[in-house]
């Protein structure tokens, strides 16, 4: 019995995207290889076997706790929907993990980074990431008909939350996109097609590689990713006085909780209010 194919069929029935389906298989393949190693069928596995697998996975691949939780989620799906056995969260609990604020460049740093990119195609893609707050997958999957020059907006189809939305189109990003379009053979399908196959969109890793290359060119530490510009968009909108509900809508967040991170990332007047301790000390004329 091919358990991997059964697993793939079950996740396909959920209507997940190809990218998500691929991610869902990441650790199940390793799990089935592990069961071959210990010479057990999935139906024979004990909770202790699963715990041993998770510990081995963490040790061998040096995975963080957030990623380990993804592996546990895949095991849970496999147990419930392939083996049709109950899942006991007390036997293999999710791990607690630390959360960190992502790095966000200032508005001045963002301008400098984008304006100094020498390649027009890469500059255009990064400008779209930032000016419309797009995910890298959304930029790569843009089509000619998604750009509305009349309304100055971009139609994002089937975003991360499987819902369409419109985002503003920056005048300067449109200027770059227009120059790119004329210089790169006027693509009428995918705006950024694969180099050797125009019937498919460009791979997401293309831009990631060139972003790090530009960081090295500028002498900056490698801490910018494609998603950094989406965070920068949300943060800079908040710094410029845009309310959170509007930012939520523009970025296609399913929950306002995802949007509130920009309150912590933004440099606003709230960060410059007088500290009450300082006010108290100065009011009482306390000498240092």
mmCIF file of N, CA, C and O in Angstrom, residues 112-189:
data_model
loop_
_atom_site.group_PDB
_atom_site.id
_atom_site.type_symbol
_atom_site.label_atom_id
_atom_site.label_comp_id
_atom_site.label_asym_id
_atom_site.label_seq_id
_atom_site.Cartn_x
_atom_site.Cartn_y
_atom_site.Cartn_z
ATOM 1 N N UNK A 112 16.629 53.715 -1.040
ATOM 2 C CA UNK A 112 17.993 53.528 -1.514
ATOM 3 C C UNK A 112 18.176 52.135 -2.119
ATOM 4 O O UNK A 112 18.813 51.986 -3.171
ATOM 5 N N UNK A 113 17.613 51.132 -1.480
ATOM 6 C CA UNK A 113 17.770 49.762 -1.976
ATOM 7 C C UNK A 113 17.140 49.611 -3.360
ATOM 8 O O UNK A 113 17.775 49.110 -4.294
ATOM 9 N N UNK A 114 15.900 50.063 -3.496
ATOM 10 C CA UNK A 114 15.194 49.873 -4.767
ATOM 11 C C UNK A 114 15.813 50.725 -5.873
ATOM 12 O O UNK A 114 16.022 50.262 -6.995
ATOM 13 N N UNK A 115 16.133 51.968 -5.567
ATOM 14 C CA UNK A 115 16.633 52.890 -6.594
ATOM 15 C C UNK A 115 17.994 52.487 -7.127
ATOM 16 O O UNK A 115 18.361 52.898 -8.238
ATOM 17 N N UNK A 116 18.758 51.699 -6.370
ATOM 18 C CA UNK A 116 20.107 51.325 -6.810
ATOM 19 C C UNK A 116 20.170 49.935 -7.437
ATOM 20 O O UNK A 116 21.253 49.478 -7.796
ATOM 21 N N UNK A 117 19.039 49.255 -7.583
ATOM 22 C CA UNK A 117 19.048 47.952 -8.265
ATOM 23 C C UNK A 117 19.346 48.195 -9.741
ATOM 24 O O UNK A 117 18.605 48.907 -10.427
ATOM 25 N N UNK A 118 20.408 47.610 -10.274
ATOM 26 C CA UNK A 118 20.809 47.932 -11.654
ATOM 27 C C UNK A 118 19.958 47.253 -12.732
ATOM 28 O O UNK A 118 19.840 47.774 -13.839
ATOM 29 N N UNK A 119 19.368 46.111 -12.422
ATOM 30 C CA UNK A 119 18.615 45.357 -13.415
ATOM 31 C C UNK A 119 17.151 45.799 -13.408
ATOM 32 O O UNK A 119 16.497 45.812 -12.357
ATOM 33 N N UNK A 120 16.617 46.162 -14.569
ATOM 34 C CA UNK A 120 15.263 46.711 -14.658
ATOM 35 C C UNK A 120 14.206 45.698 -14.237
ATOM 36 O O UNK A 120 13.228 46.054 -13.546
ATOM 37 N N UNK A 121 14.370 44.455 -14.623
ATOM 38 C CA UNK A 121 13.384 43.429 -14.272
ATOM 39 C C UNK A 121 13.315 43.231 -12.767
ATOM 40 O O UNK A 121 12.229 43.214 -12.166
ATOM 41 N N UNK A 122 14.471 43.108 -12.137
ATOM 42 C CA UNK A 122 14.517 42.924 -10.688
ATOM 43 C C UNK A 122 13.997 44.153 -9.956
ATOM 44 O O UNK A 122 13.264 44.045 -8.963
ATOM 45 N N UNK A 123 14.364 45.327 -10.435
ATOM 46 C CA UNK A 123 13.891 46.575 -9.813
ATOM 47 C C UNK A 123 12.373 46.668 -9.893
ATOM 48 O O UNK A 123 11.714 47.060 -8.919
ATOM 49 N N UNK A 124 11.811 46.308 -11.036
ATOM 50 C CA UNK A 124 10.361 46.372 -11.210
ATOM 51 C C UNK A 124 9.649 45.417 -10.264
ATOM 52 O O UNK A 124 8.644 45.780 -9.633
ATOM 53 N N UNK A 125 10.175 44.208 -10.123
ATOM 54 C CA UNK A 125 9.550 43.220 -9.250
ATOM 55 C C UNK A 125 9.599 43.670 -7.789
ATOM 56 O O UNK A 125 8.614 43.556 -7.051
ATOM 57 N N UNK A 126 10.745 44.208 -7.364
ATOM 58 C CA UNK A 126 10.871 44.680 -5.982
ATOM 59 C C UNK A 126 9.977 45.896 -5.756
ATOM 60 O O UNK A 126 9.335 46.027 -4.701
ATOM 61 N N UNK A 127 9.898 46.781 -6.746
ATOM 62 C CA UNK A 127 9.034 47.959 -6.619
ATOM 63 C C UNK A 127 7.574 47.548 -6.450
ATOM 64 O O UNK A 127 6.829 48.166 -5.680
ATOM 65 N N UNK A 128 7.149 46.492 -7.122
ATOM 66 C CA UNK A 128 5.780 45.992 -6.982
ATOM 67 C C UNK A 128 5.570 45.343 -5.613
ATOM 68 O O UNK A 128 4.519 45.505 -4.992
ATOM 69 N N UNK A 129 6.578 44.614 -5.154
ATOM 70 C CA UNK A 129 6.503 44.021 -3.811
ATOM 71 C C UNK A 129 6.228 45.097 -2.774
ATOM 72 O O UNK A 129 5.340 44.960 -1.924
ATOM 73 N N UNK A 130 6.998 46.173 -2.872
ATOM 74 C CA UNK A 130 6.906 47.224 -1.860
ATOM 75 C C UNK A 130 5.707 48.141 -2.060
ATOM 76 O O UNK A 130 4.936 48.388 -1.132
ATOM 77 N N UNK A 131 5.515 48.644 -3.276
ATOM 78 C CA UNK A 131 4.517 49.688 -3.499
ATOM 79 C C UNK A 131 3.080 49.192 -3.379
ATOM 80 O O UNK A 131 2.165 49.986 -3.145
ATOM 81 N N UNK A 132 2.872 47.877 -3.514
ATOM 82 C CA UNK A 132 1.522 47.327 -3.383
ATOM 83 C C UNK A 132 1.410 46.299 -2.270
ATOM 84 O O UNK A 132 0.350 45.692 -2.096
ATOM 85 N N UNK A 133 2.506 46.075 -1.549
ATOM 86 C CA UNK A 133 2.474 45.139 -0.429
ATOM 87 C C UNK A 133 2.205 43.709 -0.846
ATOM 88 O O UNK A 133 1.532 42.958 -0.139
ATOM 89 N N UNK A 134 2.746 43.312 -1.992
ATOM 90 C CA UNK A 134 2.447 41.992 -2.527
ATOM 91 C C UNK A 134 3.366 40.914 -1.964
ATOM 92 O O UNK A 134 4.496 41.192 -1.550
ATOM 93 N N UNK A 135 2.865 39.707 -1.945
ATOM 94 C CA UNK A 135 3.696 38.545 -1.648
ATOM 95 C C UNK A 135 4.478 38.201 -2.903
ATOM 96 O O UNK A 135 4.053 38.509 -4.024
ATOM 97 N N UNK A 136 5.610 37.530 -2.753
ATOM 98 C CA UNK A 136 6.433 37.205 -3.916
ATOM 99 C C UNK A 136 5.657 36.320 -4.889
ATOM 100 O O UNK A 136 5.758 36.472 -6.112
ATOM 101 N N UNK A 137 4.851 35.395 -4.372
ATOM 102 C CA UNK A 137 4.066 34.528 -5.260
ATOM 103 C C UNK A 137 3.060 35.332 -6.063
ATOM 104 O O UNK A 137 2.756 35.006 -7.219
ATOM 105 N N UNK A 138 2.544 36.416 -5.471
ATOM 106 C CA UNK A 138 1.570 37.255 -6.169
ATOM 107 C C UNK A 138 2.234 38.056 -7.277
ATOM 108 O O UNK A 138 1.644 38.244 -8.355
ATOM 109 N N UNK A 139 3.448 38.523 -7.048
ATOM 110 C CA UNK A 139 4.180 39.231 -8.100
ATOM 111 C C UNK A 139 4.502 38.278 -9.247
ATOM 112 O O UNK A 139 4.297 38.603 -10.421
ATOM 113 N N UNK A 140 4.998 37.101 -8.909
ATOM 114 C CA UNK A 140 5.391 36.131 -9.941
ATOM 115 C C UNK A 140 4.201 35.686 -10.792
ATOM 116 O O UNK A 140 4.367 35.344 -11.963
ATOM 117 N N UNK A 141 3.006 35.704 -10.213
ATOM 118 C CA UNK A 141 1.820 35.225 -10.925
ATOM 119 C C UNK A 141 0.975 36.346 -11.526
ATOM 120 O O UNK A 141 -0.158 36.100 -11.954
ATOM 121 N N UNK A 142 1.526 37.540 -11.583
ATOM 122 C CA UNK A 142 0.808 38.640 -12.223
ATOM 123 C C UNK A 142 0.693 38.401 -13.729
ATOM 124 O O UNK A 142 1.641 37.956 -14.376
ATOM 125 N N UNK A 143 -0.473 38.741 -14.261
ATOM 126 C CA UNK A 143 -0.700 38.642 -15.692
ATOM 127 C C UNK A 143 -0.981 40.033 -16.263
ATOM 128 O O UNK A 143 -1.326 40.969 -15.537
ATOM 129 N N UNK A 144 -0.826 40.153 -17.547
ATOM 130 C CA UNK A 144 -0.999 41.448 -18.220
ATOM 131 C C UNK A 144 -2.357 42.064 -17.887
ATOM 132 O O UNK A 144 -2.458 43.258 -17.595
ATOM 133 N N UNK A 145 -3.399 41.245 -17.899
ATOM 134 C CA UNK A 145 -4.750 41.762 -17.681
ATOM 135 C C UNK A 145 -5.021 42.143 -16.226
ATOM 136 O O UNK A 145 -6.061 42.756 -15.921
ATOM 137 N N UNK A 146 -4.114 41.802 -15.303
ATOM 138 C CA UNK A 146 -4.294 42.168 -13.897
ATOM 139 C C UNK A 146 -3.979 43.629 -13.623
ATOM 140 O O UNK A 146 -4.339 44.157 -12.567
ATOM 141 N N UNK A 147 -3.304 44.279 -14.549
ATOM 142 C CA UNK A 147 -2.884 45.674 -14.356
ATOM 143 C C UNK A 147 -3.904 46.606 -14.983
ATOM 144 O O UNK A 147 -4.161 46.555 -16.187
ATOM 145 N N UNK A 148 -4.502 47.452 -14.158
ATOM 146 C CA UNK A 148 -5.471 48.430 -14.657
ATOM 147 C C UNK A 148 -4.852 49.816 -14.584
ATOM 148 O O UNK A 148 -4.761 50.423 -13.510
ATOM 149 N N UNK A 149 -4.438 50.319 -15.734
ATOM 150 C CA UNK A 149 -3.838 51.651 -15.786
ATOM 151 C C UNK A 149 -4.901 52.732 -15.615
ATOM 152 O O UNK A 149 -4.608 53.820 -15.117
ATOM 153 N N UNK A 150 -6.118 52.440 -16.027
ATOM 154 C CA UNK A 150 -7.201 53.423 -15.907
ATOM 155 C C UNK A 150 -7.540 53.683 -14.438
ATOM 156 O O UNK A 150 -7.661 54.840 -14.003
ATOM 157 N N UNK A 151 -7.694 52.607 -13.675
ATOM 158 C CA UNK A 151 -8.062 52.726 -12.260
ATOM 159 C C UNK A 151 -6.856 52.786 -11.340
ATOM 160 O O UNK A 151 -7.022 52.970 -10.127
ATOM 161 N N UNK A 152 -5.661 52.583 -11.897
ATOM 162 C CA UNK A 152 -4.423 52.566 -11.109
ATOM 163 C C UNK A 152 -4.522 51.569 -9.952
ATOM 164 O O UNK A 152 -4.335 51.905 -8.782
ATOM 165 N N UNK A 153 -4.831 50.341 -10.310
ATOM 166 C CA UNK A 153 -4.886 49.287 -9.320
ATOM 167 C C UNK A 153 -4.517 47.953 -9.954
ATOM 168 O O UNK A 153 -4.519 47.811 -11.191
ATOM 169 N N UNK A 154 -4.194 46.994 -9.099
ATOM 170 C CA UNK A 154 -3.789 45.663 -9.533
ATOM 171 C C UNK A 154 -4.793 44.659 -8.994
ATOM 172 O O UNK A 154 -5.164 44.708 -7.817
ATOM 173 N N UNK A 155 -5.226 43.748 -9.838
ATOM 174 C CA UNK A 155 -6.148 42.689 -9.424
ATOM 175 C C UNK A 155 -5.322 41.470 -9.007
ATOM 176 O O UNK A 155 -4.611 40.888 -9.815
ATOM 177 N N UNK A 156 -5.396 41.121 -7.736
ATOM 178 C CA UNK A 156 -4.693 39.947 -7.223
ATOM 179 C C UNK A 156 -5.688 38.795 -7.178
ATOM 180 O O UNK A 156 -6.697 38.860 -6.477
ATOM 181 N N UNK A 157 -5.411 37.768 -7.945
ATOM 182 C CA UNK A 157 -6.322 36.626 -8.003
ATOM 183 C C UNK A 157 -5.771 35.473 -7.182
ATOM 184 O O UNK A 157 -4.590 35.140 -7.275
ATOM 185 N N UNK A 158 -6.620 34.893 -6.373
ATOM 186 C CA UNK A 158 -6.270 33.716 -5.574
ATOM 187 C C UNK A 158 -5.003 33.946 -4.761
ATOM 188 O O UNK A 158 -3.980 33.304 -4.969
ATOM 189 N N UNK A 159 -5.090 34.893 -3.852
ATOM 190 C CA UNK A 159 -3.980 35.138 -2.940
ATOM 191 C C UNK A 159 -3.858 34.028 -1.918
ATOM 192 O O UNK A 159 -4.474 32.967 -2.032
ATOM 193 N N UNK A 160 -3.100 34.293 -0.869
ATOM 194 C CA UNK A 160 -2.825 33.270 0.135
ATOM 195 C C UNK A 160 -4.101 32.749 0.779
ATOM 196 O O UNK A 160 -4.232 31.560 1.060
ATOM 197 N N UNK A 161 -5.063 33.625 1.018
ATOM 198 C CA UNK A 161 -6.309 33.220 1.663
ATOM 199 C C UNK A 161 -7.381 32.809 0.650
ATOM 200 O O UNK A 161 -8.568 32.780 0.962
ATOM 201 N N UNK A 162 -6.959 32.510 -0.592
ATOM 202 C CA UNK A 162 -7.847 32.026 -1.643
ATOM 203 C C UNK A 162 -8.964 33.034 -1.942
ATOM 204 O O UNK A 162 -10.113 32.670 -2.198
ATOM 205 N N UNK A 163 -8.617 34.300 -1.885
ATOM 206 C CA UNK A 163 -9.606 35.337 -2.177
ATOM 207 C C UNK A 163 -8.962 36.413 -3.038
ATOM 208 O O UNK A 163 -7.778 36.720 -2.894
ATOM 209 N N UNK A 164 -9.766 36.977 -3.934
ATOM 210 C CA UNK A 164 -9.289 38.054 -4.790
ATOM 211 C C UNK A 164 -9.302 39.371 -4.020
ATOM 212 O O UNK A 164 -10.065 39.541 -3.065
ATOM 213 N N UNK A 165 -8.458 40.290 -4.457
ATOM 214 C CA UNK A 165 -8.485 41.633 -3.899
ATOM 215 C C UNK A 165 -7.863 42.592 -4.903
ATOM 216 O O UNK A 165 -7.175 42.170 -5.844
ATOM 217 N N UNK A 166 -8.127 43.871 -4.717
ATOM 218 C CA UNK A 166 -7.491 44.913 -5.509
ATOM 219 C C UNK A 166 -6.530 45.689 -4.619
ATOM 220 O O UNK A 166 -6.828 45.959 -3.451
ATOM 221 N N UNK A 167 -5.378 46.037 -5.168
ATOM 222 C CA UNK A 167 -4.408 46.845 -4.433
ATOM 223 C C UNK A 167 -4.036 48.048 -5.294
ATOM 224 O O UNK A 167 -4.103 47.988 -6.523
ATOM 225 N N UNK A 168 -3.660 49.155 -4.660
ATOM 226 C CA UNK A 168 -3.288 50.348 -5.430
ATOM 227 C C UNK A 168 -2.037 50.108 -6.277
ATOM 228 O O UNK A 168 -1.137 49.366 -5.881
ATOM 229 N N UNK A 169 -2.015 50.740 -7.427
ATOM 230 C CA UNK A 169 -0.860 50.683 -8.314
ATOM 231 C C UNK A 169 -0.139 52.015 -8.254
ATOM 232 O O UNK A 169 -0.702 53.057 -8.610
ATOM 233 N N UNK A 170 1.084 51.987 -7.789
ATOM 234 C CA UNK A 170 1.885 53.203 -7.680
ATOM 235 C C UNK A 170 2.215 53.760 -9.065
ATOM 236 O O UNK A 170 2.503 53.005 -10.005
ATOM 237 N N UNK A 171 2.170 55.088 -9.196
ATOM 238 C CA UNK A 171 2.524 55.728 -10.469
ATOM 239 C C UNK A 171 3.953 55.397 -10.869
ATOM 240 O O UNK A 171 4.240 55.091 -12.030
ATOM 241 N N UNK A 172 4.870 55.439 -9.897
ATOM 242 C CA UNK A 172 6.275 55.177 -10.208
ATOM 243 C C UNK A 172 6.513 53.698 -10.504
ATOM 244 O O UNK A 172 7.342 53.357 -11.351
ATOM 245 N N UNK A 173 5.763 52.819 -9.824
ATOM 246 C CA UNK A 173 5.874 51.390 -10.128
ATOM 247 C C UNK A 173 5.342 51.116 -11.529
ATOM 248 O O UNK A 173 5.891 50.289 -12.268
ATOM 249 N N UNK A 174 4.266 51.815 -11.919
ATOM 250 C CA UNK A 174 3.726 51.649 -13.272
ATOM 251 C C UNK A 174 4.720 52.121 -14.320
ATOM 252 O O UNK A 174 4.862 51.496 -15.377
ATOM 253 N N UNK A 175 5.423 53.218 -14.037
ATOM 254 C CA UNK A 175 6.448 53.702 -14.970
ATOM 255 C C UNK A 175 7.527 52.638 -15.170
ATOM 256 O O UNK A 175 7.952 52.368 -16.298
ATOM 257 N N UNK A 176 7.971 52.035 -14.063
ATOM 258 C CA UNK A 176 8.968 50.968 -14.162
ATOM 259 C C UNK A 176 8.418 49.769 -14.925
ATOM 260 O O UNK A 176 9.101 49.189 -15.781
ATOM 261 N N UNK A 177 7.180 49.395 -14.614
ATOM 262 C CA UNK A 177 6.554 48.245 -15.260
ATOM 263 C C UNK A 177 6.400 48.486 -16.761
ATOM 264 O O UNK A 177 6.601 47.567 -17.574
ATOM 265 N N UNK A 178 6.069 49.711 -17.132
ATOM 266 C CA UNK A 178 5.920 50.041 -18.554
ATOM 267 C C UNK A 178 7.262 49.924 -19.278
ATOM 268 O O UNK A 178 7.349 49.339 -20.370
ATOM 269 N N UNK A 179 8.331 50.475 -18.680
ATOM 270 C CA UNK A 179 9.664 50.362 -19.282
ATOM 271 C C UNK A 179 10.077 48.903 -19.406
ATOM 272 O O UNK A 179 10.626 48.479 -20.434
ATOM 273 N N UNK A 180 9.823 48.148 -18.347
ATOM 274 C CA UNK A 180 10.146 46.713 -18.374
ATOM 275 C C UNK A 180 9.380 46.010 -19.494
ATOM 276 O O UNK A 180 9.948 45.197 -20.238
ATOM 277 N N UNK A 181 8.093 46.314 -19.619
ATOM 278 C CA UNK A 181 7.232 45.633 -20.592
ATOM 279 C C UNK A 181 7.741 45.837 -22.018
ATOM 280 O O UNK A 181 7.790 44.896 -22.810
ATOM 281 N N UNK A 182 8.156 47.057 -22.317
ATOM 282 C CA UNK A 182 8.663 47.323 -23.663
ATOM 283 C C UNK A 182 10.027 46.675 -23.893
ATOM 284 O O UNK A 182 10.315 46.186 -24.991
ATOM 285 N N UNK A 183 10.870 46.661 -22.877
ATOM 286 C CA UNK A 183 12.225 46.107 -23.041
ATOM 287 C C UNK A 183 12.250 44.584 -23.039
ATOM 288 O O UNK A 183 13.195 43.979 -23.541
ATOM 289 N N UNK A 184 11.224 43.959 -22.464
ATOM 290 C CA UNK A 184 11.204 42.498 -22.354
ATOM 291 C C UNK A 184 10.108 41.880 -23.224
ATOM 292 O O UNK A 184 9.353 41.014 -22.794
ATOM 293 N N UNK A 185 10.054 42.329 -24.470
ATOM 294 C CA UNK A 185 9.233 41.687 -25.511
ATOM 295 C C UNK A 185 7.728 41.749 -25.266
ATOM 296 O O UNK A 185 6.975 40.888 -25.736
ATOM 297 N N UNK A 186 7.274 42.728 -24.523
ATOM 298 C CA UNK A 186 5.851 42.996 -24.347
ATOM 299 C C UNK A 186 5.036 41.741 -23.982
ATOM 300 O O UNK A 186 4.153 41.317 -24.736
ATOM 301 N N UNK A 187 5.303 41.135 -22.856
ATOM 302 C CA UNK A 187 4.587 39.909 -22.469
ATOM 303 C C UNK A 187 3.088 40.160 -22.296
ATOM 304 O O UNK A 187 2.687 41.077 -21.578
ATOM 305 N N UNK A 188 2.251 39.334 -22.939
ATOM 306 C CA UNK A 188 0.802 39.492 -22.881
ATOM 307 C C UNK A 188 0.132 38.458 -21.972
ATOM 308 O O UNK A 188 -1.075 38.547 -21.732
ATOM 309 N N UNK A 189 0.884 37.474 -21.515
ATOM 310 C CA UNK A 189 0.362 36.489 -20.575
ATOM 311 C C UNK A 189 0.890 36.791 -19.199
ATOM 312 O O UNK A 189 0.508 37.777 -18.570
#
